[in-house]
mmCIF file of C-alpha atoms in Angstrom:
data_model
loop_
_atom_site.group_PDB
_atom_site.id
_atom_site.type_symbol
_atom_site.label_atom_id
_atom_site.label_comp_id
_atom_site.label_asym_id
_atom_site.label_seq_id
_atom_site.Cartn_x
_atom_site.Cartn_y
_atom_site.Cartn_z
ATOM 1 C CA UNK A 1 -0.041 -0.241 0.106
ATOM 2 C CA UNK A 2 1.227 3.088 -0.712
ATOM 3 C CA UNK A 3 2.227 5.535 2.074
ATOM 4 C CA UNK A 4 -0.540 8.208 0.710
ATOM 5 C CA UNK A 5 -3.398 5.746 1.105
ATOM 6 C CA UNK A 6 -2.099 4.255 4.293
ATOM 7 C CA UNK A 7 -5.780 4.684 6.689
ATOM 8 C CA UNK A 8 -3.564 5.309 9.596
ATOM 9 C CA UNK A 9 -1.461 7.711 8.035
ATOM 10 C CA UNK A 10 0.047 11.012 10.520
ATOM 11 C CA UNK A 11 -2.069 13.055 8.574
ATOM 12 C CA UNK A 12 -5.237 11.466 9.518
ATOM 13 C CA UNK A 13 -4.264 10.330 13.150
ATOM 14 C CA UNK A 14 -4.033 13.760 13.865
ATOM 15 C CA UNK A 15 -7.349 14.910 12.441
ATOM 16 C CA UNK A 16 -8.488 12.445 15.590
ATOM 17 C CA UNK A 17 -10.100 14.803 18.475
ATOM 18 C CA UNK A 18 -9.941 13.431 21.884
ATOM 19 C CA UNK A 19 -13.370 11.657 22.767
ATOM 20 C CA UNK A 20 -14.232 12.580 26.050
ATOM 21 C CA UNK A 21 -16.076 9.793 28.080
ATOM 22 C CA UNK A 22 -18.523 10.091 30.914
ATOM 23 C CA UNK A 23 -18.536 13.777 30.988
ATOM 24 C CA UNK A 24 -19.168 16.927 28.605
ATOM 25 C CA UNK A 25 -16.990 19.806 27.490
ATOM 26 C CA UNK A 26 -19.167 21.952 29.173
ATOM 27 C CA UNK A 27 -19.217 20.003 32.173
ATOM 28 C CA UNK A 28 -15.533 19.831 32.187
ATOM 29 C CA UNK A 29 -15.046 24.005 31.587
ATOM 30 C CA UNK A 30 -16.955 24.090 34.516
ATOM 31 C CA UNK A 31 -14.539 22.278 36.660
ATOM 32 C CA UNK A 32 -11.599 24.021 34.455
ATOM 33 C CA UNK A 33 -13.299 27.301 35.868
ATOM 34 C CA UNK A 34 -13.662 26.143 39.483
ATOM 35 C CA UNK A 35 -10.406 25.185 39.440
ATOM 36 C CA UNK A 36 -9.102 28.657 38.644
ATOM 37 C CA UNK A 37 -7.769 27.516 35.341
ATOM 38 C CA UNK A 38 -5.239 25.946 36.827
ATOM 39 C CA UNK A 39 -4.723 22.391 36.551
ATOM 40 C CA UNK A 40 -3.409 19.146 34.823
ATOM 41 C CA UNK A 41 -4.419 17.208 32.254
ATOM 42 C CA UNK A 42 -3.098 13.346 33.585
ATOM 43 C CA UNK A 43 -2.536 10.507 31.613
ATOM 44 C CA UNK A 44 0.431 8.297 30.325
ATOM 45 C CA UNK A 45 2.515 8.291 27.189
ATOM 46 C CA UNK A 46 0.208 8.151 23.972
ATOM 47 C CA UNK A 47 -3.180 8.554 26.338
ATOM 48 C CA UNK A 48 -4.586 11.724 24.418
ATOM 49 C CA UNK A 49 -3.236 14.335 26.731
ATOM 50 C CA UNK A 50 -1.721 16.475 24.100
ATOM 51 C CA UNK A 51 -5.226 16.751 21.599
ATOM 52 C CA UNK A 52 -7.454 17.101 24.532
ATOM 53 C CA UNK A 53 -5.059 20.185 25.513
ATOM 54 C CA UNK A 54 -4.886 21.031 21.527
ATOM 55 C CA UNK A 55 -9.090 20.326 21.875
ATOM 56 C CA UNK A 56 -9.724 23.060 24.869
ATOM 57 C CA UNK A 57 -7.446 25.727 23.110
ATOM 58 C CA UNK A 58 -10.437 26.965 20.995
ATOM 59 C CA UNK A 59 -13.070 26.096 23.584
ATOM 60 C CA UNK A 60 -10.933 28.893 25.957
ATOM 61 C CA UNK A 61 -10.850 31.229 23.666
ATOM 62 C CA UNK A 62 -14.454 31.083 23.156
ATOM 63 C CA UNK A 63 -14.684 32.179 26.466
ATOM 64 C CA UNK A 64 -12.662 34.880 25.662
ATOM 65 C CA UNK A 65 -9.061 34.157 26.935
ATOM 66 C CA UNK A 66 -6.254 34.364 24.939
ATOM 67 C CA UNK A 67 -4.116 31.518 25.065
ATOM 68 C CA UNK A 68 -0.344 30.361 24.495
ATOM 69 C CA UNK A 69 0.651 27.020 23.188
ATOM 70 C CA UNK A 70 4.424 25.760 24.528
ATOM 71 C CA UNK A 71 5.597 22.199 24.983
ATOM 72 C CA UNK A 72 8.762 20.495 25.807
ATOM 73 C CA UNK A 73 9.437 16.689 24.747
ATOM 74 C CA UNK A 74 11.729 14.462 25.832
ATOM 75 C CA UNK A 75 13.548 15.497 23.036
ATOM 76 C CA UNK A 76 13.142 19.169 23.765
ATOM 77 C CA UNK A 77 13.324 19.487 27.267
ATOM 78 C CA UNK A 78 14.621 23.247 28.328
ATOM 79 C CA UNK A 79 12.874 26.207 26.830
ATOM 80 C CA UNK A 80 15.111 28.563 24.465
ATOM 81 C CA UNK A 81 17.419 30.949 26.949
ATOM 82 C CA UNK A 82 15.048 33.910 26.856
ATOM 83 C CA UNK A 83 11.892 32.223 26.095
ATOM 84 C CA UNK A 84 10.175 32.546 29.318
ATOM 85 C CA UNK A 85 11.039 36.199 29.639
ATOM 86 C CA UNK A 86 9.275 36.799 26.359
ATOM 87 C CA UNK A 87 6.585 34.846 26.933
ATOM 88 C CA UNK A 88 5.890 36.105 30.558
ATOM 89 C CA UNK A 89 6.800 40.005 30.118
ATOM 90 C CA UNK A 90 2.775 40.716 29.287
ATOM 91 C CA UNK A 91 0.934 37.671 30.779
ATOM 92 C CA UNK A 92 -2.424 39.544 32.032
ATOM 93 C CA UNK A 93 -5.279 37.488 33.561
ATOM 94 C CA UNK A 94 -6.951 37.322 30.575
ATOM 95 C CA UNK A 95 -4.422 34.870 29.216
ATOM 96 C CA UNK A 96 -4.022 31.173 29.973
ATOM 97 C CA UNK A 97 -0.836 29.162 29.113
ATOM 98 C CA UNK A 98 -1.457 25.497 27.718
ATOM 99 C CA UNK A 99 1.832 23.705 28.576
ATOM 100 C CA UNK A 100 2.386 20.461 26.997
ATOM 101 C CA UNK A 101 4.735 18.196 28.816
ATOM 102 C CA UNK A 102 5.066 19.535 32.158
ATOM 103 C CA UNK A 103 6.954 16.533 33.679
ATOM 104 C CA UNK A 104 10.245 17.568 31.061
ATOM 105 C CA UNK A 105 10.975 20.528 34.103
ATOM 106 C CA UNK A 106 12.895 19.055 36.879
ATOM 107 C CA UNK A 107 10.632 20.253 40.260
ATOM 108 C CA UNK A 108 12.911 23.560 41.044
ATOM 109 C CA UNK A 109 12.353 24.658 37.049
ATOM 110 C CA UNK A 110 8.715 24.065 38.064
ATOM 111 C CA UNK A 111 8.615 25.938 40.532
ATOM 112 C CA UNK A 112 10.810 28.374 38.591
ATOM 113 C CA UNK A 113 8.090 28.445 36.353
ATOM 114 C CA UNK A 114 4.736 28.541 38.427
ATOM 115 C CA UNK A 115 6.579 31.782 39.777
ATOM 116 C CA UNK A 116 7.358 33.438 36.496
ATOM 117 C CA UNK A 117 3.670 32.441 35.008
ATOM 118 C CA UNK A 118 1.982 33.765 38.057
ATOM 119 C CA UNK A 119 0.155 36.664 36.749
ATOM 120 C CA UNK A 120 -1.656 34.713 33.894
ATOM 121 C CA UNK A 121 -4.853 34.122 34.388
ATOM 122 C CA UNK A 122 -4.536 30.101 33.439
ATOM 123 C CA UNK A 123 -2.502 27.459 33.586
ATOM 124 C CA UNK A 124 -2.958 24.229 32.120
ATOM 125 C CA UNK A 125 -0.574 21.246 31.867
ATOM 126 C CA UNK A 126 -0.019 17.823 30.501
ATOM 127 C CA UNK A 127 1.599 15.270 33.020
ATOM 128 C CA UNK A 128 2.334 11.910 33.029
ATOM 129 C CA UNK A 129 1.662 11.645 36.564
ATOM 130 C CA UNK A 130 -0.360 14.094 39.717
ATOM 131 C CA UNK A 131 0.971 16.379 41.954
ATOM 132 C CA UNK A 132 2.373 19.848 39.877
ATOM 133 C CA UNK A 133 -1.055 21.048 39.779
ATOM 134 C CA UNK A 134 -4.827 19.795 40.621
ATOM 135 C CA UNK A 135 -6.429 17.102 37.948
ATOM 136 C CA UNK A 136 -8.807 18.210 35.607
ATOM 137 C CA UNK A 137 -8.983 15.097 33.908
ATOM 138 C CA UNK A 138 -6.931 12.122 33.754
ATOM 139 C CA UNK A 139 -6.648 10.457 30.058
ATOM 140 C CA UNK A 140 -7.119 6.856 30.104
ATOM 141 C CA UNK A 141 -7.417 4.495 27.507
ATOM 142 C CA UNK A 142 -9.088 0.962 26.037
ATOM 143 C CA UNK A 143 -9.455 -1.522 23.598
ATOM 144 C CA UNK A 144 -12.640 -0.396 23.514
ATOM 145 C CA UNK A 145 -11.849 2.984 22.469
ATOM 146 C CA UNK A 146 -8.188 1.807 20.822
ATOM 147 C CA UNK A 147 -11.056 0.254 18.446
ATOM 148 C CA UNK A 148 -13.425 3.394 18.005
ATOM 149 C CA UNK A 149 -10.315 5.593 16.965
ATOM 150 C CA UNK A 150 -9.175 2.399 14.120
ATOM 151 C CA UNK A 151 -12.680 1.978 12.909
ATOM 152 C CA UNK A 152 -13.488 5.297 12.020
ATOM 153 C CA UNK A 153 -9.767 4.700 10.257
ATOM 154 C CA UNK A 154 -11.279 1.782 8.293
ATOM 155 C CA UNK A 155 -14.393 3.158 8.006
ATOM 156 C CA UNK A 156 -15.231 -0.555 9.277
ATOM 157 C CA UNK A 157 -17.387 -1.301 11.945
ATOM 158 C CA UNK A 158 -15.200 -1.418 15.244
ATOM 159 C CA UNK A 159 -16.895 -4.932 16.667
ATOM 160 C CA UNK A 160 -14.493 -6.819 13.266
ATOM 161 C CA UNK A 161 -11.518 -5.115 14.889
ATOM 162 C CA UNK A 162 -11.250 -6.610 18.218
ATOM 163 C CA UNK A 163 -9.017 -9.213 17.823
ATOM 164 C CA UNK A 164 -5.787 -7.359 16.699
ATOM 165 C CA UNK A 165 -6.930 -4.372 19.136
ATOM 166 C CA UNK A 166 -6.738 -6.654 22.082
ATOM 167 C CA UNK A 167 -3.495 -7.765 20.447
ATOM 168 C CA UNK A 168 -1.882 -4.214 20.147
ATOM 169 C CA UNK A 169 -3.762 -2.544 23.014
ATOM 170 C CA UNK A 170 -1.594 -5.143 25.473
ATOM 171 C CA UNK A 171 1.605 -5.252 23.363
ATOM 172 C CA UNK A 172 1.578 -1.339 23.491
ATOM 173 C CA UNK A 173 0.163 -1.427 27.114
ATOM 174 C CA UNK A 174 -2.394 0.851 26.291
ATOM 175 C CA UNK A 175 -0.247 3.094 24.447
ATOM 176 C CA UNK A 176 -2.556 4.364 21.281
ATOM 177 C CA UNK A 177 -0.306 6.086 19.454
ATOM 178 C CA UNK A 178 2.251 2.897 19.897
ATOM 179 C CA UNK A 179 -0.214 1.038 18.804
ATOM 180 C CA UNK A 180 -1.768 2.772 16.168
ATOM 181 C CA UNK A 181 1.903 3.311 14.296
ATOM 182 C CA UNK A 182 2.175 -0.457 14.303
ATOM 183 C CA UNK A 183 -1.299 -0.470 12.918
ATOM 184 C CA UNK A 184 -0.010 1.733 9.920
ATOM 185 C CA UNK A 185 3.014 -0.982 9.156
ATOM 186 C CA UNK A 186 0.667 -3.945 9.535
ATOM 187 C CA UNK A 187 -2.028 -1.862 6.823
ATOM 188 C CA UNK A 188 1.326 -1.656 4.692
ATOM 189 C CA UNK A 189 1.799 -5.022 4.507
ATOM 190 C CA UNK A 190 0.230 -6.522 1.838
ATOM 191 C CA UNK A 191 0.906 -9.734 2.842
ATOM 192 C CA UNK A 192 -1.379 -9.050 6.154
ATOM 193 C CA UNK A 193 -4.819 -9.294 6.305
ATOM 194 C CA UNK A 194 -6.038 -5.530 7.808
ATOM 195 C CA UNK A 195 -8.257 -6.169 10.799
ATOM 196 C CA UNK B 1 -21.409 30.886 -1.264
ATOM 197 C CA UNK B 2 -17.768 29.994 -2.539
ATOM 198 C CA UNK B 3 -16.930 28.236 -5.326
ATOM 199 C CA UNK B 4 -12.966 27.543 -6.623
ATOM 200 C CA UNK B 5 -11.929 25.854 -9.112
ATOM 201 C CA UNK B 6 -8.458 25.283 -10.980
ATOM 202 C CA UNK B 7 -8.675 24.331 -14.475
ATOM 203 C CA UNK B 8 -5.530 22.778 -16.207
ATOM 204 C CA UNK B 9 -5.046 23.219 -19.584
ATOM 205 C CA UNK B 10 -5.480 19.862 -21.791
ATOM 206 C CA UNK B 11 -7.336 17.866 -18.509
ATOM 207 C CA UNK B 12 -3.506 16.887 -17.265
ATOM 208 C CA UNK B 13 -2.267 15.493 -14.140
ATOM 209 C CA UNK B 14 0.651 14.510 -14.813
ATOM 210 C CA UNK B 15 3.864 16.011 -15.875
ATOM 211 C CA UNK B 16 7.348 15.597 -16.359
ATOM 212 C CA UNK B 17 9.638 17.653 -14.503
ATOM 213 C CA UNK B 18 10.920 21.088 -15.938
ATOM 214 C CA UNK B 19 7.881 21.285 -17.883
ATOM 215 C CA UNK B 20 5.384 24.098 -18.701
ATOM 216 C CA UNK B 21 1.752 23.829 -16.671
ATOM 217 C CA UNK B 22 -1.095 25.997 -17.579
ATOM 218 C CA UNK B 23 -4.320 26.369 -17.155
ATOM 219 C CA UNK B 24 -7.246 28.997 -15.345
ATOM 220 C CA UNK B 25 -8.122 29.488 -11.732
ATOM 221 C CA UNK B 26 -11.439 30.810 -11.383
ATOM 222 C CA UNK B 27 -13.704 31.622 -8.470
ATOM 223 C CA UNK B 28 -17.483 32.561 -7.413
ATOM 224 C CA UNK B 29 -17.318 34.189 -3.957
ATOM 225 C CA UNK B 30 -20.426 36.292 -2.287
ATOM 226 C CA UNK B 31 -17.811 39.454 -1.992
ATOM 227 C CA UNK B 32 -14.828 40.310 -3.490
ATOM 228 C CA UNK B 33 -11.998 38.541 -2.020
ATOM 229 C CA UNK B 34 -8.965 40.391 -0.243
ATOM 230 C CA UNK B 35 -6.341 38.537 -1.964
ATOM 231 C CA UNK B 36 -6.643 35.461 -4.365
ATOM 232 C CA UNK B 37 -3.532 33.519 -4.524
ATOM 233 C CA UNK B 38 -2.570 30.289 -6.626
ATOM 234 C CA UNK B 39 -0.129 27.408 -4.679
ATOM 235 C CA UNK B 40 2.472 25.301 -6.483
ATOM 236 C CA UNK B 41 4.059 23.037 -3.758
ATOM 237 C CA UNK B 42 4.807 19.636 -2.564
ATOM 238 C CA UNK B 43 3.801 17.334 0.277
ATOM 239 C CA UNK B 44 4.568 14.421 2.008
ATOM 240 C CA UNK B 45 2.044 11.823 3.506
ATOM 241 C CA UNK B 46 2.950 8.341 5.877
ATOM 242 C CA UNK B 47 4.018 7.204 9.162
ATOM 243 C CA UNK B 48 6.476 10.047 10.393
ATOM 244 C CA UNK B 49 6.611 13.998 10.426
ATOM 245 C CA UNK B 50 5.029 15.447 7.712
ATOM 246 C CA UNK B 51 6.733 18.093 5.504
ATOM 247 C CA UNK B 52 5.676 20.393 3.003
ATOM 248 C CA UNK B 53 8.085 22.767 0.243
ATOM 249 C CA UNK B 54 6.491 25.916 -1.493
ATOM 250 C CA UNK B 55 7.696 26.729 -4.900
ATOM 251 C CA UNK B 56 5.772 29.582 -6.058
ATOM 252 C CA UNK B 57 2.631 31.525 -5.705
ATOM 253 C CA UNK B 58 0.977 33.312 -8.231
ATOM 254 C CA UNK B 59 -1.567 36.483 -6.152
ATOM 255 C CA UNK B 60 -3.914 37.847 -8.488
ATOM 256 C CA UNK B 61 -4.657 41.382 -8.371
ATOM 257 C CA UNK B 62 -7.810 43.669 -6.996
ATOM 258 C CA UNK B 63 -9.945 40.459 -7.660
ATOM 259 C CA UNK B 64 -13.685 41.090 -8.566
ATOM 260 C CA UNK B 65 -15.597 38.652 -6.590
ATOM 261 C CA UNK B 66 -16.504 36.262 -9.876
ATOM 262 C CA UNK B 67 -13.168 35.563 -12.110
ATOM 263 C CA UNK B 68 -11.588 33.564 -14.489
ATOM 264 C CA UNK B 69 -7.860 34.266 -14.186
ATOM 265 C CA UNK B 70 -4.815 32.523 -16.401
ATOM 266 C CA UNK B 71 -2.069 31.011 -14.752
ATOM 267 C CA UNK B 72 1.261 29.577 -16.078
ATOM 268 C CA UNK B 73 4.131 27.593 -13.700
ATOM 269 C CA UNK B 74 7.949 26.458 -14.859
ATOM 270 C CA UNK B 75 7.707 23.185 -12.949
ATOM 271 C CA UNK B 76 10.766 22.310 -11.004
ATOM 272 C CA UNK B 77 13.268 19.211 -11.687
ATOM 273 C CA UNK B 78 13.120 17.819 -8.461
ATOM 274 C CA UNK B 79 11.011 16.574 -6.299
ATOM 275 C CA UNK B 80 9.952 13.584 -8.577
ATOM 276 C CA UNK B 81 6.536 12.044 -7.130
ATOM 277 C CA UNK B 82 6.819 8.947 -5.680
ATOM 278 C CA UNK B 83 5.472 6.331 -3.259
ATOM 279 C CA UNK B 84 6.707 3.910 -0.812
ATOM 280 C CA UNK B 85 5.339 2.496 2.507
ATOM 281 C CA UNK B 86 6.866 4.985 4.764
ATOM 282 C CA UNK B 87 6.057 8.071 2.614
ATOM 283 C CA UNK B 88 4.867 9.528 -0.561
ATOM 284 C CA UNK B 89 5.953 13.275 -2.135
ATOM 285 C CA UNK B 90 2.564 14.397 -3.462
ATOM 286 C CA UNK B 91 2.701 17.472 -5.663
ATOM 287 C CA UNK B 92 -0.410 20.158 -5.583
ATOM 288 C CA UNK B 93 -1.790 23.180 -6.440
ATOM 289 C CA UNK B 94 -3.870 25.316 -4.154
ATOM 290 C CA UNK B 95 -5.627 28.006 -4.479
ATOM 291 C CA UNK B 96 -6.890 30.561 -1.709
ATOM 292 C CA UNK B 97 -9.108 33.384 -1.268
ATOM 293 C CA UNK B 98 -8.560 35.628 1.803
ATOM 294 C CA UNK B 99 -10.202 36.676 4.479
ATOM 295 C CA UNK B 100 -12.377 33.314 4.147
ATOM 296 C CA UNK B 101 -10.078 30.927 3.371
ATOM 297 C CA UNK B 102 -12.182 29.181 0.889
ATOM 298 C CA UNK B 103 -9.675 26.883 -1.178
ATOM 299 C CA UNK B 104 -9.688 23.883 -3.974
ATOM 300 C CA UNK B 105 -7.202 21.812 -4.655
ATOM 301 C CA UNK B 106 -5.860 19.706 -7.468
ATOM 302 C CA UNK B 107 -3.437 16.806 -7.104
ATOM 303 C CA UNK B 108 -0.579 16.440 -10.227
ATOM 304 C CA UNK B 109 2.113 14.017 -10.621
ATOM 305 C CA UNK B 110 5.642 15.311 -11.522
ATOM 306 C CA UNK B 111 8.153 12.375 -12.104
ATOM 307 C CA UNK B 112 10.204 11.122 -15.543
ATOM 308 C CA UNK B 113 6.804 9.636 -17.965
ATOM 309 C CA UNK B 114 4.608 11.304 -15.865
ATOM 310 C CA UNK B 115 4.532 8.179 -13.599
ATOM 311 C CA UNK B 116 4.663 8.657 -10.171
ATOM 312 C CA UNK B 117 8.000 6.672 -9.295
ATOM 313 C CA UNK B 118 6.899 3.577 -6.626
ATOM 314 C CA UNK B 119 9.370 2.773 -4.005
ATOM 315 C CA UNK B 120 8.361 -0.965 -3.501
ATOM 316 C CA UNK B 121 10.096 -2.980 -1.081
ATOM 317 C CA UNK B 122 12.595 -5.571 -3.087
ATOM 318 C CA UNK B 123 11.699 -8.969 -2.422
ATOM 319 C CA UNK B 124 13.978 -11.198 -0.104
ATOM 320 C CA UNK B 125 15.117 -13.959 -2.366
ATOM 321 C CA UNK B 126 16.200 -10.528 -5.035
ATOM 322 C CA UNK B 127 17.690 -8.791 -2.307
ATOM 323 C CA UNK B 128 19.609 -12.316 -1.392
ATOM 324 C CA UNK B 129 20.854 -12.265 -5.248
ATOM 325 C CA UNK B 130 22.073 -8.869 -5.348
ATOM 326 C CA UNK B 131 24.059 -9.710 -2.254
ATOM 327 C CA UNK B 132 25.210 -13.067 -3.654
ATOM 328 C CA UNK B 133 25.867 -10.942 -7.428
ATOM 329 C CA UNK B 134 28.134 -8.357 -5.109
ATOM 330 C CA UNK B 135 29.755 -10.910 -3.687
ATOM 331 C CA UNK B 136 31.111 -12.732 -6.651
ATOM 332 C CA UNK B 137 32.672 -9.578 -7.653
#
């Protein structure tokens, strides 16, 4: 199969949005407000934290906030020199920082970051563990969630995918990103049945 | 209502590198757009991070709400359109109207003989033969 035709290509994965379960966006935003917009989205690798943070952004903008998306990762563990100074220079109560990968900062750097951004109206972070800020939402995955996403990508019914879903979910310990990346390889191999 | 359309001369979608690409861009919008731009670019699709390269843009000045304008591009010598299992490189023309952000896109092939280069994997038995032939020289 050509890469451009692979149902699991990056472009299509990125189009998949976070699927809230057992809560509505209105409820989540109410909880966010109750936490004074200082809260964490917590979850393991590949559980959808970044996607949820991205999906929160337009909803916070709808509420009149100016949002600023910042990101650290295992490849880029620290901010560029001068970045924080520039970022924090004009922060007001109308600004909300959306910080993806807050666990990359060590405890001291985290404290310093919190102090520097204290004038912002909000700080929503993603992190692997609880404790840095009150938890707004814990991102969990399940075989059913993986089945639903794969079914949408393949345009089939999710019930037809359970065998492969269970294998990939277990193999990648619930990391949906890695499971979908392996599914890409399986889909590109003409000798393997797609489901 | 916003209708944008790209028509390539002779209804072609496959081209040789370095060839000339001509056609017309047309649009029908509710209000005169601030700007209309035609872009020639390539992008990748596949498993990893996506990449893109803008090659040329044509900006249509003082556009009316309904118009048809001719365009002409000289296609570059590279990169070729190609597809493997991990990555595809795709050429496209895109017509964008500001500020509505209405878009029309046409994908084309730019490669020798107008055929997308296929990077199919080499069967294991053949790779073995190649290795052996190298080994015996």
